[in-house]
Amino acid sequence: MSECYEYVPHRLLRRRVRDIASGVEGVLMAVINENVSDTGIERWMELAYIRGASGREFTTAATNVEPAPDQPKTAAGRRDQGSA
């Protein structure tokens, strides 16, 4: 079984994305073509590594990644008003 992997270019790298399978949003850190098989038969898949708000990364199929909708800026606005 081969342990090689390959980084794959993606148009949404370093941008805020949404995993359509789980609904979780985060920043797309990498897309890697990996052997996901735990048997002797290789099975290659493009996995997207997404860093969530907690700082932890999770994986999903690269086909499950879409741009995240724009987020309202209410939290930043409240912080600025409270510190004034």
PDB file of N, CA, C and O in Angstrom:
ATOM      1  N   MET A   1       0.850  -1.185   0.000  1.00  0.00           N
ATOM      2  CA  MET A   1       0.000   0.000   0.000  1.00  0.00           C
ATOM      3  C   MET A   1       0.888   1.238   0.000  1.00  0.00           C
ATOM      4  O   MET A   1       1.797   1.369   0.801  1.00  0.00           O
ATOM      5  N   SER A   2       0.611   2.162  -0.882  1.00  0.00           N
ATOM      6  CA  SER A   2       1.407   3.374  -1.006  1.00  0.00           C
ATOM      7  C   SER A   2       0.979   4.400   0.042  1.00  0.00           C
ATOM      8  O   SER A   2      -0.197   4.576   0.317  1.00  0.00           O
ATOM      9  N   GLU A   3       1.945   5.081   0.623  1.00  0.00           N
ATOM     10  CA  GLU A   3       1.663   6.116   1.614  1.00  0.00           C
ATOM     11  C   GLU A   3       1.836   7.507   1.036  1.00  0.00           C
ATOM     12  O   GLU A   3       1.881   8.480   1.766  1.00  0.00           O
ATOM     13  N   CYS A   4       1.975   7.601  -0.283  1.00  0.00           N
ATOM     14  CA  CYS A   4       2.166   8.900  -0.931  1.00  0.00           C
ATOM     15  C   CYS A   4       0.868   9.695  -0.924  1.00  0.00           C
ATOM     16  O   CYS A   4      -0.217   9.135  -0.865  1.00  0.00           O
ATOM     17  N   TYR A   5       1.012  10.979  -0.983  1.00  0.00           N
ATOM     18  CA  TYR A   5      -0.131  11.867  -1.122  1.00  0.00           C
ATOM     19  C   TYR A   5       0.295  13.050  -1.965  1.00  0.00           C
ATOM     20  O   TYR A   5       1.480  13.272  -2.189  1.00  0.00           O
ATOM     21  N   GLU A   6      -0.678  13.820  -2.409  1.00  0.00           N
ATOM     22  CA  GLU A   6      -0.377  14.922  -3.315  1.00  0.00           C
ATOM     23  C   GLU A   6      -1.294  16.097  -3.007  1.00  0.00           C
ATOM     24  O   GLU A   6      -2.503  15.936  -2.887  1.00  0.00           O
ATOM     25  N   TYR A   7      -0.692  17.284  -2.850  1.00  0.00           N
ATOM     26  CA  TYR A   7      -1.490  18.497  -2.671  1.00  0.00           C
ATOM     27  C   TYR A   7      -2.153  18.847  -3.995  1.00  0.00           C
ATOM     28  O   TYR A   7      -1.543  18.760  -5.050  1.00  0.00           O
ATOM     29  N   VAL A   8      -3.417  19.270  -3.912  1.00  0.00           N
ATOM     30  CA  VAL A   8      -4.202  19.592  -5.103  1.00  0.00           C
ATOM     31  C   VAL A   8      -4.586  21.071  -5.036  1.00  0.00           C
ATOM     32  O   VAL A   8      -5.069  21.535  -3.999  1.00  0.00           O
ATOM     33  N   PRO A   9      -4.388  21.825  -6.124  1.00  0.00           N
ATOM     34  CA  PRO A   9      -4.812  23.228  -6.119  1.00  0.00           C
ATOM     35  C   PRO A   9      -6.339  23.316  -6.020  1.00  0.00           C
ATOM     36  O   PRO A   9      -7.043  22.450  -6.532  1.00  0.00           O
ATOM     37  N   HIS A  10      -6.826  24.336  -5.352  1.00  0.00           N
ATOM     38  CA  HIS A  10      -8.278  24.535  -5.207  1.00  0.00           C
ATOM     39  C   HIS A  10      -8.549  26.033  -5.183  1.00  0.00           C
ATOM     40  O   HIS A  10      -7.840  26.794  -4.540  1.00  0.00           O
ATOM     41  N   ARG A  11      -9.607  26.450  -5.861  1.00  0.00           N
ATOM     42  CA  ARG A  11      -9.918  27.880  -5.976  1.00  0.00           C
ATOM     43  C   ARG A  11     -10.311  28.528  -4.655  1.00  0.00           C
ATOM     44  O   ARG A  11     -10.260  29.751  -4.513  1.00  0.00           O
ATOM     45  N   LEU A  12     -10.687  27.740  -3.649  1.00  0.00           N
ATOM     46  CA  LEU A  12     -11.134  28.309  -2.376  1.00  0.00           C
ATOM     47  C   LEU A  12     -10.095  28.195  -1.254  1.00  0.00           C
ATOM     48  O   LEU A  12     -10.419  28.455  -0.094  1.00  0.00           O
ATOM     49  N   LEU A  13      -8.853  27.852  -1.580  1.00  0.00           N
ATOM     50  CA  LEU A  13      -7.815  27.759  -0.546  1.00  0.00           C
ATOM     51  C   LEU A  13      -7.686  29.076   0.211  1.00  0.00           C
ATOM     52  O   LEU A  13      -7.714  30.149  -0.374  1.00  0.00           O
ATOM     53  N   ARG A  14      -7.540  28.969   1.533  1.00  0.00           N
ATOM     54  CA  ARG A  14      -7.395  30.119   2.443  1.00  0.00           C
ATOM     55  C   ARG A  14      -8.621  31.028   2.471  1.00  0.00           C
ATOM     56  O   ARG A  14      -8.542  32.182   2.881  1.00  0.00           O
ATOM     57  N   ARG A  15      -9.758  30.503   2.034  1.00  0.00           N
ATOM     58  CA  ARG A  15     -11.008  31.278   2.078  1.00  0.00           C
ATOM     59  C   ARG A  15     -11.995  30.573   2.995  1.00  0.00           C
ATOM     60  O   ARG A  15     -11.885  29.392   3.282  1.00  0.00           O
ATOM     61  N   ARG A  16     -12.984  31.316   3.452  1.00  0.00           N
ATOM     62  CA  ARG A  16     -14.024  30.763   4.318  1.00  0.00           C
ATOM     63  C   ARG A  16     -14.949  29.884   3.482  1.00  0.00           C
ATOM     64  O   ARG A  16     -15.455  30.316   2.452  1.00  0.00           O
ATOM     65  N   VAL A  17     -15.144  28.644   3.945  1.00  0.00           N
ATOM     66  CA  VAL A  17     -15.958  27.677   3.220  1.00  0.00           C
ATOM     67  C   VAL A  17     -16.946  26.994   4.164  1.00  0.00           C
ATOM     68  O   VAL A  17     -16.854  27.136   5.386  1.00  0.00           O
ATOM     69  N   ARG A  18     -17.842  26.248   3.566  1.00  0.00           N
ATOM     70  CA  ARG A  18     -18.840  25.475   4.311  1.00  0.00           C
ATOM     71  C   ARG A  18     -18.786  24.044   3.830  1.00  0.00           C
ATOM     72  O   ARG A  18     -18.745  23.788   2.625  1.00  0.00           O
ATOM     73  N   ASP A  19     -18.794  23.096   4.764  1.00  0.00           N
ATOM     74  CA  ASP A  19     -18.881  21.677   4.444  1.00  0.00           C
ATOM     75  C   ASP A  19     -20.362  21.348   4.308  1.00  0.00           C
ATOM     76  O   ASP A  19     -21.101  21.405   5.293  1.00  0.00           O
ATOM     77  N   ILE A  20     -20.817  21.011   3.109  1.00  0.00           N
ATOM     78  CA  ILE A  20     -22.246  20.776   2.905  1.00  0.00           C
ATOM     79  C   ILE A  20     -22.724  19.511   3.611  1.00  0.00           C
ATOM     80  O   ILE A  20     -23.906  19.386   3.909  1.00  0.00           O
ATOM     81  N   ALA A  21     -21.821  18.579   3.922  1.00  0.00           N
ATOM     82  CA  ALA A  21     -22.217  17.353   4.609  1.00  0.00           C
ATOM     83  C   ALA A  21     -22.586  17.614   6.068  1.00  0.00           C
ATOM     84  O   ALA A  21     -23.549  17.044   6.583  1.00  0.00           O
ATOM     85  N   SER A  22     -21.834  18.483   6.745  1.00  0.00           N
ATOM     86  CA  SER A  22     -22.069  18.737   8.166  1.00  0.00           C
ATOM     87  C   SER A  22     -22.637  20.123   8.450  1.00  0.00           C
ATOM     88  O   SER A  22     -23.139  20.364   9.538  1.00  0.00           O
ATOM     89  N   GLY A  23     -22.487  21.044   7.500  1.00  0.00           N
ATOM     90  CA  GLY A  23     -22.931  22.420   7.717  1.00  0.00           C
ATOM     91  C   GLY A  23     -21.921  23.269   8.461  1.00  0.00           C
ATOM     92  O   GLY A  23     -22.152  24.447   8.713  1.00  0.00           O
ATOM     93  N   VAL A  24     -20.773  22.712   8.813  1.00  0.00           N
ATOM     94  CA  VAL A  24     -19.744  23.429   9.574  1.00  0.00           C
ATOM     95  C   VAL A  24     -18.963  24.336   8.628  1.00  0.00           C
ATOM     96  O   VAL A  24     -18.654  23.965   7.506  1.00  0.00           O
ATOM     97  N   GLU A  25     -18.635  25.533   9.125  1.00  0.00           N
ATOM     98  CA  GLU A  25     -17.864  26.493   8.349  1.00  0.00           C
ATOM     99  C   GLU A  25     -16.466  26.647   8.926  1.00  0.00           C
ATOM    100  O   GLU A  25     -16.244  26.421  10.111  1.00  0.00           O
ATOM    101  N   GLY A  26     -15.544  27.044   8.062  1.00  0.00           N
ATOM    102  CA  GLY A  26     -14.173  27.265   8.478  1.00  0.00           C
ATOM    103  C   GLY A  26     -13.349  27.729   7.293  1.00  0.00           C
ATOM    104  O   GLY A  26     -13.896  28.088   6.251  1.00  0.00           O
ATOM    105  N   VAL A  27     -12.034  27.705   7.449  1.00  0.00           N
ATOM    106  CA  VAL A  27     -11.116  28.143   6.398  1.00  0.00           C
ATOM    107  C   VAL A  27     -10.514  26.901   5.745  1.00  0.00           C
ATOM    108  O   VAL A  27     -10.017  26.008   6.442  1.00  0.00           O
ATOM    109  N   LEU A  28     -10.562  26.855   4.420  1.00  0.00           N
ATOM    110  CA  LEU A  28      -9.987  25.732   3.684  1.00  0.00           C
ATOM    111  C   LEU A  28      -8.470  25.857   3.714  1.00  0.00           C
ATOM    112  O   LEU A  28      -7.903  26.796   3.159  1.00  0.00           O
ATOM    113  N   MET A  29      -7.802  24.913   4.376  1.00  0.00           N
ATOM    114  CA  MET A  29      -6.359  24.966   4.551  1.00  0.00           C
ATOM    115  C   MET A  29      -5.609  24.208   3.469  1.00  0.00           C
ATOM    116  O   MET A  29      -4.521  24.611   3.071  1.00  0.00           O
ATOM    117  N   ALA A  30      -6.179  23.088   2.988  1.00  0.00           N
ATOM    118  CA  ALA A  30      -5.501  22.278   1.973  1.00  0.00           C
ATOM    119  C   ALA A  30      -6.487  21.294   1.376  1.00  0.00           C
ATOM    120  O   ALA A  30      -7.486  20.937   2.000  1.00  0.00           O
ATOM    121  N   VAL A  31      -6.179  20.870   0.153  1.00  0.00           N
ATOM    122  CA  VAL A  31      -6.864  19.746  -0.473  1.00  0.00           C
ATOM    123  C   VAL A  31      -5.764  18.765  -0.861  1.00  0.00           C
ATOM    124  O   VAL A  31      -4.797  19.134  -1.524  1.00  0.00           O
ATOM    125  N   ILE A  32      -5.912  17.531  -0.401  1.00  0.00           N
ATOM    126  CA  ILE A  32      -4.873  16.533  -0.603  1.00  0.00           C
ATOM    127  C   ILE A  32      -5.486  15.266  -1.178  1.00  0.00           C
ATOM    128  O   ILE A  32      -6.512  14.790  -0.696  1.00  0.00           O
ATOM    129  N   ASN A  33      -4.842  14.725  -2.216  1.00  0.00           N
ATOM    130  CA  ASN A  33      -5.229  13.446  -2.787  1.00  0.00           C
ATOM    131  C   ASN A  33      -4.584  12.365  -1.926  1.00  0.00           C
ATOM    132  O   ASN A  33      -3.365  12.238  -1.909  1.00  0.00           O
ATOM    133  N   GLU A  34      -5.401  11.636  -1.162  1.00  0.00           N
ATOM    134  CA  GLU A  34      -4.883  10.665  -0.200  1.00  0.00           C
ATOM    135  C   GLU A  34      -5.447   9.280  -0.440  1.00  0.00           C
ATOM    136  O   GLU A  34      -6.574   9.127  -0.885  1.00  0.00           O
ATOM    137  N   ASN A  35      -4.661   8.286  -0.048  1.00  0.00           N
ATOM    138  CA  ASN A  35      -5.135   6.912  -0.041  1.00  0.00           C
ATOM    139  C   ASN A  35      -5.924   6.723   1.250  1.00  0.00           C
ATOM    140  O   ASN A  35      -5.360   6.750   2.341  1.00  0.00           O
ATOM    141  N   VAL A  36      -7.232   6.537   1.151  1.00  0.00           N
ATOM    142  CA  VAL A  36      -8.087   6.446   2.333  1.00  0.00           C
ATOM    143  C   VAL A  36      -8.433   5.002   2.707  1.00  0.00           C
ATOM    144  O   VAL A  36      -9.231   4.772   3.605  1.00  0.00           O
ATOM    145  N   SER A  37      -7.817   4.059   2.028  1.00  0.00           N
ATOM    146  CA  SER A  37      -8.104   2.646   2.275  1.00  0.00           C
ATOM    147  C   SER A  37      -7.378   2.148   3.514  1.00  0.00           C
ATOM    148  O   SER A  37      -6.245   2.531   3.796  1.00  0.00           O
ATOM    149  N   ASP A  38      -8.025   1.276   4.268  1.00  0.00           N
ATOM    150  CA  ASP A  38      -7.351   0.620   5.384  1.00  0.00           C
ATOM    151  C   ASP A  38      -7.134  -0.860   5.069  1.00  0.00           C
ATOM    152  O   ASP A  38      -6.804  -1.646   5.947  1.00  0.00           O
ATOM    153  N   THR A  39      -7.325  -1.220   3.795  1.00  0.00           N
ATOM    154  CA  THR A  39      -7.063  -2.580   3.335  1.00  0.00           C
ATOM    155  C   THR A  39      -5.884  -2.537   2.365  1.00  0.00           C
ATOM    156  O   THR A  39      -5.282  -1.498   2.146  1.00  0.00           O
ATOM    157  N   GLY A  40      -5.575  -3.654   1.740  1.00  0.00           N
ATOM    158  CA  GLY A  40      -4.479  -3.716   0.784  1.00  0.00           C
ATOM    159  C   GLY A  40      -4.802  -3.086  -0.553  1.00  0.00           C
ATOM    160  O   GLY A  40      -3.919  -2.822  -1.357  1.00  0.00           O
ATOM    161  N   ILE A  41      -6.066  -2.821  -0.806  1.00  0.00           N
ATOM    162  CA  ILE A  41      -6.480  -2.228  -2.076  1.00  0.00           C
ATOM    163  C   ILE A  41      -6.523  -0.716  -1.921  1.00  0.00           C
ATOM    164  O   ILE A  41      -7.226  -0.196  -1.056  1.00  0.00           O
ATOM    165  N   GLU A  42      -5.767  -0.009  -2.760  1.00  0.00           N
ATOM    166  CA  GLU A  42      -5.716   1.449  -2.652  1.00  0.00           C
ATOM    167  C   GLU A  42      -7.028   2.080  -3.095  1.00  0.00           C
ATOM    168  O   GLU A  42      -7.659   1.630  -4.056  1.00  0.00           O
ATOM    169  N   ARG A  43      -7.433   3.119  -2.383  1.00  0.00           N
ATOM    170  CA  ARG A  43      -8.610   3.916  -2.733  1.00  0.00           C
ATOM    171  C   ARG A  43      -8.236   5.366  -2.509  1.00  0.00           C
ATOM    172  O   ARG A  43      -8.064   5.814  -1.375  1.00  0.00           O
ATOM    173  N   TRP A  44      -8.084   6.110  -3.605  1.00  0.00           N
ATOM    174  CA  TRP A  44      -7.631   7.490  -3.542  1.00  0.00           C
ATOM    175  C   TRP A  44      -8.814   8.436  -3.567  1.00  0.00           C
ATOM    176  O   TRP A  44      -9.798   8.207  -4.263  1.00  0.00           O
ATOM    177  N   MET A  45      -8.702   9.520  -2.797  1.00  0.00           N
ATOM    178  CA  MET A  45      -9.794  10.485  -2.678  1.00  0.00           C
ATOM    179  C   MET A  45      -9.205  11.863  -2.389  1.00  0.00           C
ATOM    180  O   MET A  45      -8.201  11.973  -1.682  1.00  0.00           O
ATOM    181  N   GLU A  46      -9.821  12.884  -2.935  1.00  0.00           N
ATOM    182  CA  GLU A  46      -9.402  14.253  -2.618  1.00  0.00           C
ATOM    183  C   GLU A  46     -10.100  14.690  -1.339  1.00  0.00           C
ATOM    184  O   GLU A  46     -11.322  14.809  -1.301  1.00  0.00           O
ATOM    185  N   LEU A  47      -9.307  14.908  -0.289  1.00  0.00           N
ATOM    186  CA  LEU A  47      -9.831  15.341   1.009  1.00  0.00           C
ATOM    187  C   LEU A  47      -9.529  16.807   1.230  1.00  0.00           C
ATOM    188  O   LEU A  47      -8.412  17.266   0.989  1.00  0.00           O
ATOM    189  N   ALA A  48     -10.526  17.535   1.693  1.00  0.00           N
ATOM    190  CA  ALA A  48     -10.372  18.938   2.041  1.00  0.00           C
ATOM    191  C   ALA A  48     -10.138  19.036   3.542  1.00  0.00           C
ATOM    192  O   ALA A  48     -10.854  18.418   4.332  1.00  0.00           O
ATOM    193  N   TYR A  49      -9.123  19.791   3.933  1.00  0.00           N
ATOM    194  CA  TYR A  49      -8.828  20.053   5.339  1.00  0.00           C
ATOM    195  C   TYR A  49      -9.351  21.446   5.667  1.00  0.00           C
ATOM    196  O   TYR A  49      -8.886  22.440   5.112  1.00  0.00           O
ATOM    197  N   ILE A  50     -10.314  21.503   6.576  1.00  0.00           N
ATOM    198  CA  ILE A  50     -10.956  22.764   6.946  1.00  0.00           C
ATOM    199  C   ILE A  50     -10.673  23.043   8.420  1.00  0.00           C
ATOM    200  O   ILE A  50     -10.860  22.177   9.277  1.00  0.00           O
ATOM    201  N   ARG A  51     -10.210  24.260   8.710  1.00  0.00           N
ATOM    202  CA  ARG A  51      -9.963  24.675  10.097  1.00  0.00           C
ATOM    203  C   ARG A  51     -11.190  25.406  10.605  1.00  0.00           C
ATOM    204  O   ARG A  51     -11.555  26.475  10.124  1.00  0.00           O
ATOM    205  N   GLY A  52     -11.843  24.812  11.594  1.00  0.00           N
ATOM    206  CA  GLY A  52     -13.049  25.390  12.168  1.00  0.00           C
ATOM    207  C   GLY A  52     -12.739  26.519  13.136  1.00  0.00           C
ATOM    208  O   GLY A  52     -11.578  26.851  13.392  1.00  0.00           O
ATOM    209  N   ALA A  53     -13.792  27.095  13.703  1.00  0.00           N
ATOM    210  CA  ALA A  53     -13.651  28.221  14.626  1.00  0.00           C
ATOM    211  C   ALA A  53     -12.850  27.847  15.869  1.00  0.00           C
ATOM    212  O   ALA A  53     -12.184  28.689  16.464  1.00  0.00           O
ATOM    213  N   SER A  54     -12.878  26.576  16.262  1.00  0.00           N
ATOM    214  CA  SER A  54     -12.143  26.125  17.447  1.00  0.00           C
ATOM    215  C   SER A  54     -10.644  26.030  17.204  1.00  0.00           C
ATOM    216  O   SER A  54      -9.873  25.879  18.147  1.00  0.00           O
ATOM    217  N   GLY A  55     -10.232  26.084  15.916  1.00  0.00           N
ATOM    218  CA  GLY A  55      -8.827  25.945  15.577  1.00  0.00           C
ATOM    219  C   GLY A  55      -8.463  24.535  15.162  1.00  0.00           C
ATOM    220  O   GLY A  55      -7.380  24.290  14.659  1.00  0.00           O
ATOM    221  N   ARG A  56      -9.365  23.601  15.377  1.00  0.00           N
ATOM    222  CA  ARG A  56      -9.122  22.223  14.973  1.00  0.00           C
ATOM    223  C   ARG A  56      -9.509  22.019  13.525  1.00  0.00           C
ATOM    224  O   ARG A  56     -10.500  22.574  13.053  1.00  0.00           O
ATOM    225  N   GLU A  57      -8.726  21.200  12.834  1.00  0.00           N
ATOM    226  CA  GLU A  57      -9.026  20.904  11.440  1.00  0.00           C
ATOM    227  C   GLU A  57      -9.807  19.597  11.337  1.00  0.00           C
ATOM    228  O   GLU A  57      -9.612  18.692  12.140  1.00  0.00           O
ATOM    229  N   PHE A  58     -10.685  19.539  10.360  1.00  0.00           N
ATOM    230  CA  PHE A  58     -11.410  18.312  10.064  1.00  0.00           C
ATOM    231  C   PHE A  58     -11.367  18.107   8.563  1.00  0.00           C
ATOM    232  O   PHE A  58     -11.040  19.019   7.806  1.00  0.00           O
ATOM    233  N   THR A  59     -11.661  16.890   8.136  1.00  0.00           N
ATOM    234  CA  THR A  59     -11.626  16.586   6.719  1.00  0.00           C
ATOM    235  C   THR A  59     -13.024  16.270   6.204  1.00  0.00           C
ATOM    236  O   THR A  59     -13.892  15.825   6.952  1.00  0.00           O
ATOM    237  N   THR A  60     -13.184  16.514   4.928  1.00  0.00           N
ATOM    238  CA  THR A  60     -14.401  16.151   4.210  1.00  0.00           C
ATOM    239  C   THR A  60     -13.997  15.940   2.759  1.00  0.00           C
ATOM    240  O   THR A  60     -12.899  16.330   2.354  1.00  0.00           O
ATOM    241  N   ALA A  61     -14.868  15.342   1.992  1.00  0.00           N
ATOM    242  CA  ALA A  61     -14.590  15.187   0.564  1.00  0.00           C
ATOM    243  C   ALA A  61     -14.495  16.572  -0.066  1.00  0.00           C
ATOM    244  O   ALA A  61     -15.281  17.470   0.269  1.00  0.00           O
ATOM    245  N   ALA A  62     -13.546  16.750  -0.955  1.00  0.00           N
ATOM    246  CA  ALA A  62     -13.368  18.054  -1.607  1.00  0.00           C
ATOM    247  C   ALA A  62     -14.630  18.472  -2.361  1.00  0.00           C
ATOM    248  O   ALA A  62     -14.901  19.662  -2.497  1.00  0.00           O
ATOM    249  N   THR A  63     -15.415  17.517  -2.811  1.00  0.00           N
ATOM    250  CA  THR A  63     -16.662  17.840  -3.517  1.00  0.00           C
ATOM    251  C   THR A  63     -17.728  18.403  -2.578  1.00  0.00           C
ATOM    252  O   THR A  63     -18.724  18.949  -3.037  1.00  0.00           O
ATOM    253  N   ASN A  64     -17.533  18.292  -1.264  1.00  0.00           N
ATOM    254  CA  ASN A  64     -18.485  18.825  -0.282  1.00  0.00           C
ATOM    255  C   ASN A  64     -18.209  20.268   0.110  1.00  0.00           C
ATOM    256  O   ASN A  64     -18.897  20.815   0.962  1.00  0.00           O
ATOM    257  N   VAL A  65     -17.197  20.888  -0.474  1.00  0.00           N
ATOM    258  CA  VAL A  65     -16.790  22.241  -0.077  1.00  0.00           C
ATOM    259  C   VAL A  65     -17.439  23.271  -0.992  1.00  0.00           C
ATOM    260  O   VAL A  65     -17.411  23.149  -2.210  1.00  0.00           O
ATOM    261  N   GLU A  66     -18.045  24.279  -0.348  1.00  0.00           N
ATOM    262  CA  GLU A  66     -18.616  25.401  -1.090  1.00  0.00           C
ATOM    263  C   GLU A  66     -18.263  26.691  -0.364  1.00  0.00           C
ATOM    264  O   GLU A  66     -17.963  26.662   0.832  1.00  0.00           O
ATOM    265  N   PRO A  67     -18.281  27.827  -1.072  1.00  0.00           N
ATOM    266  CA  PRO A  67     -17.996  29.100  -0.384  1.00  0.00           C
ATOM    267  C   PRO A  67     -19.023  29.345   0.724  1.00  0.00           C
ATOM    268  O   PRO A  67     -20.208  29.061   0.556  1.00  0.00           O
ATOM    269  N   ALA A  68     -18.563  29.844   1.843  1.00  0.00           N
ATOM    270  CA  ALA A  68     -19.467  30.157   2.950  1.00  0.00           C
ATOM    271  C   ALA A  68     -20.233  31.428   2.617  1.00  0.00           C
ATOM    272  O   ALA A  68     -19.685  32.344   2.007  1.00  0.00           O
ATOM    273  N   PRO A  69     -21.506  31.485   3.025  1.00  0.00           N
ATOM    274  CA  PRO A  69     -22.247  32.735   2.823  1.00  0.00           C
ATOM    275  C   PRO A  69     -21.640  33.838   3.678  1.00  0.00           C
ATOM    276  O   PRO A  69     -21.004  33.572   4.693  1.00  0.00           O
ATOM    277  N   ASP A  70     -21.819  35.081   3.247  1.00  0.00           N
ATOM    278  CA  ASP A  70     -21.278  36.216   4.009  1.00  0.00           C
ATOM    279  C   ASP A  70     -21.887  36.237   5.406  1.00  0.00           C
ATOM    280  O   ASP A  70     -23.079  36.042   5.581  1.00  0.00           O
ATOM    281  N   GLN A  71     -21.043  36.491   6.374  1.00  0.00           N
ATOM    282  CA  GLN A  71     -21.474  36.525   7.763  1.00  0.00           C
ATOM    283  C   GLN A  71     -21.746  37.962   8.188  1.00  0.00           C
ATOM    284  O   GLN A  71     -21.009  38.868   7.820  1.00  0.00           O
ATOM    285  N   PRO A  72     -22.800  38.199   8.973  1.00  0.00           N
ATOM    286  CA  PRO A  72     -23.034  39.547   9.480  1.00  0.00           C
ATOM    287  C   PRO A  72     -21.924  39.962  10.433  1.00  0.00           C
ATOM    288  O   PRO A  72     -21.319  39.132  11.101  1.00  0.00           O
ATOM    289  N   LYS A  73     -21.633  41.252  10.510  1.00  0.00           N
ATOM    290  CA  LYS A  73     -20.535  41.756  11.331  1.00  0.00           C
ATOM    291  C   LYS A  73     -21.039  42.301  12.660  1.00  0.00           C
ATOM    292  O   LYS A  73     -20.479  43.217  13.212  1.00  0.00           O
ATOM    293  N   THR A  74     -22.091  41.721  13.206  1.00  0.00           N
ATOM    294  CA  THR A  74     -22.678  42.227  14.449  1.00  0.00           C
ATOM    295  C   THR A  74     -21.763  42.015  15.642  1.00  0.00           C
ATOM    296  O   THR A  74     -21.692  42.846  16.526  1.00  0.00           O
ATOM    297  N   ALA A  75     -21.029  40.916  15.691  1.00  0.00           N
ATOM    298  CA  ALA A  75     -20.155  40.658  16.837  1.00  0.00           C
ATOM    299  C   ALA A  75     -19.058  41.703  16.942  1.00  0.00           C
ATOM    300  O   ALA A  75     -18.777  42.216  18.008  1.00  0.00           O
ATOM    301  N   ALA A  76     -18.433  42.040  15.831  1.00  0.00           N
ATOM    302  CA  ALA A  76     -17.372  43.055  15.833  1.00  0.00           C
ATOM    303  C   ALA A  76     -17.953  44.415  16.210  1.00  0.00           C
ATOM    304  O   ALA A  76     -17.352  45.164  16.960  1.00  0.00           O
ATOM    305  N   GLY A  77     -19.132  44.716  15.723  1.00  0.00           N
ATOM    306  CA  GLY A  77     -19.778  45.987  16.038  1.00  0.00           C
ATOM    307  C   GLY A  77     -20.075  46.116  17.514  1.00  0.00           C
ATOM    308  O   GLY A  77     -19.872  47.148  18.122  1.00  0.00           O
ATOM    309  N   ARG A  78     -20.557  45.027  18.129  1.00  0.00           N
ATOM    310  CA  ARG A  78     -20.845  45.057  19.562  1.00  0.00           C
ATOM    311  C   ARG A  78     -19.571  45.247  20.363  1.00  0.00           C
ATOM    312  O   ARG A  78     -19.557  45.967  21.351  1.00  0.00           O
ATOM    313  N   ARG A  79     -18.485  44.596  19.960  1.00  0.00           N
ATOM    314  CA  ARG A  79     -17.228  44.736  20.675  1.00  0.00           C
ATOM    315  C   ARG A  79     -16.759  46.190  20.626  1.00  0.00           C
ATOM    316  O   ARG A  79     -16.326  46.742  21.614  1.00  0.00           O
ATOM    317  N   ASP A  80     -16.845  46.809  19.459  1.00  0.00           N
ATOM    318  CA  ASP A  80     -16.393  48.191  19.313  1.00  0.00           C
ATOM    319  C   ASP A  80     -17.237  49.137  20.157  1.00  0.00           C
ATOM    320  O   ASP A  80     -16.721  50.052  20.772  1.00  0.00           O
ATOM    321  N   GLN A  81     -18.544  48.910  20.215  1.00  0.00           N
ATOM    322  CA  GLN A  81     -19.416  49.793  20.997  1.00  0.00           C
ATOM    323  C   GLN A  81     -19.160  49.629  22.473  1.00  0.00           C
ATOM    324  O   GLN A  81     -19.163  50.592  23.229  1.00  0.00           O
ATOM    325  N   GLY A  82     -18.884  48.384  22.907  1.00  0.00           N
ATOM    326  CA  GLY A  82     -18.639  48.144  24.342  1.00  0.00           C
ATOM    327  C   GLY A  82     -17.337  48.740  24.818  1.00  0.00           C
ATOM    328  O   GLY A  82     -17.218  49.105  25.972  1.00  0.00           O
ATOM    329  N   SER A  83     -16.354  48.852  23.941  1.00  0.00           N
ATOM    330  CA  SER A  83     -15.054  49.357  24.374  1.00  0.00           C
ATOM    331  C   SER A  83     -14.960  50.875  24.281  1.00  0.00           C
ATOM    332  O   SER A  83     -14.007  51.470  24.712  1.00  0.00           O
ATOM    333  N   ALA A  84     -15.985  51.512  23.713  1.00  0.00           N
ATOM    334  CA  ALA A  84     -15.936  52.966  23.544  1.00  0.00           C
ATOM    335  C   ALA A  84     -16.271  53.708  24.807  1.00  0.00           C
ATOM    336  O   ALA A  84     -16.803  53.290  25.739  1.00  0.00           O
TER     337      ALA A  84
END
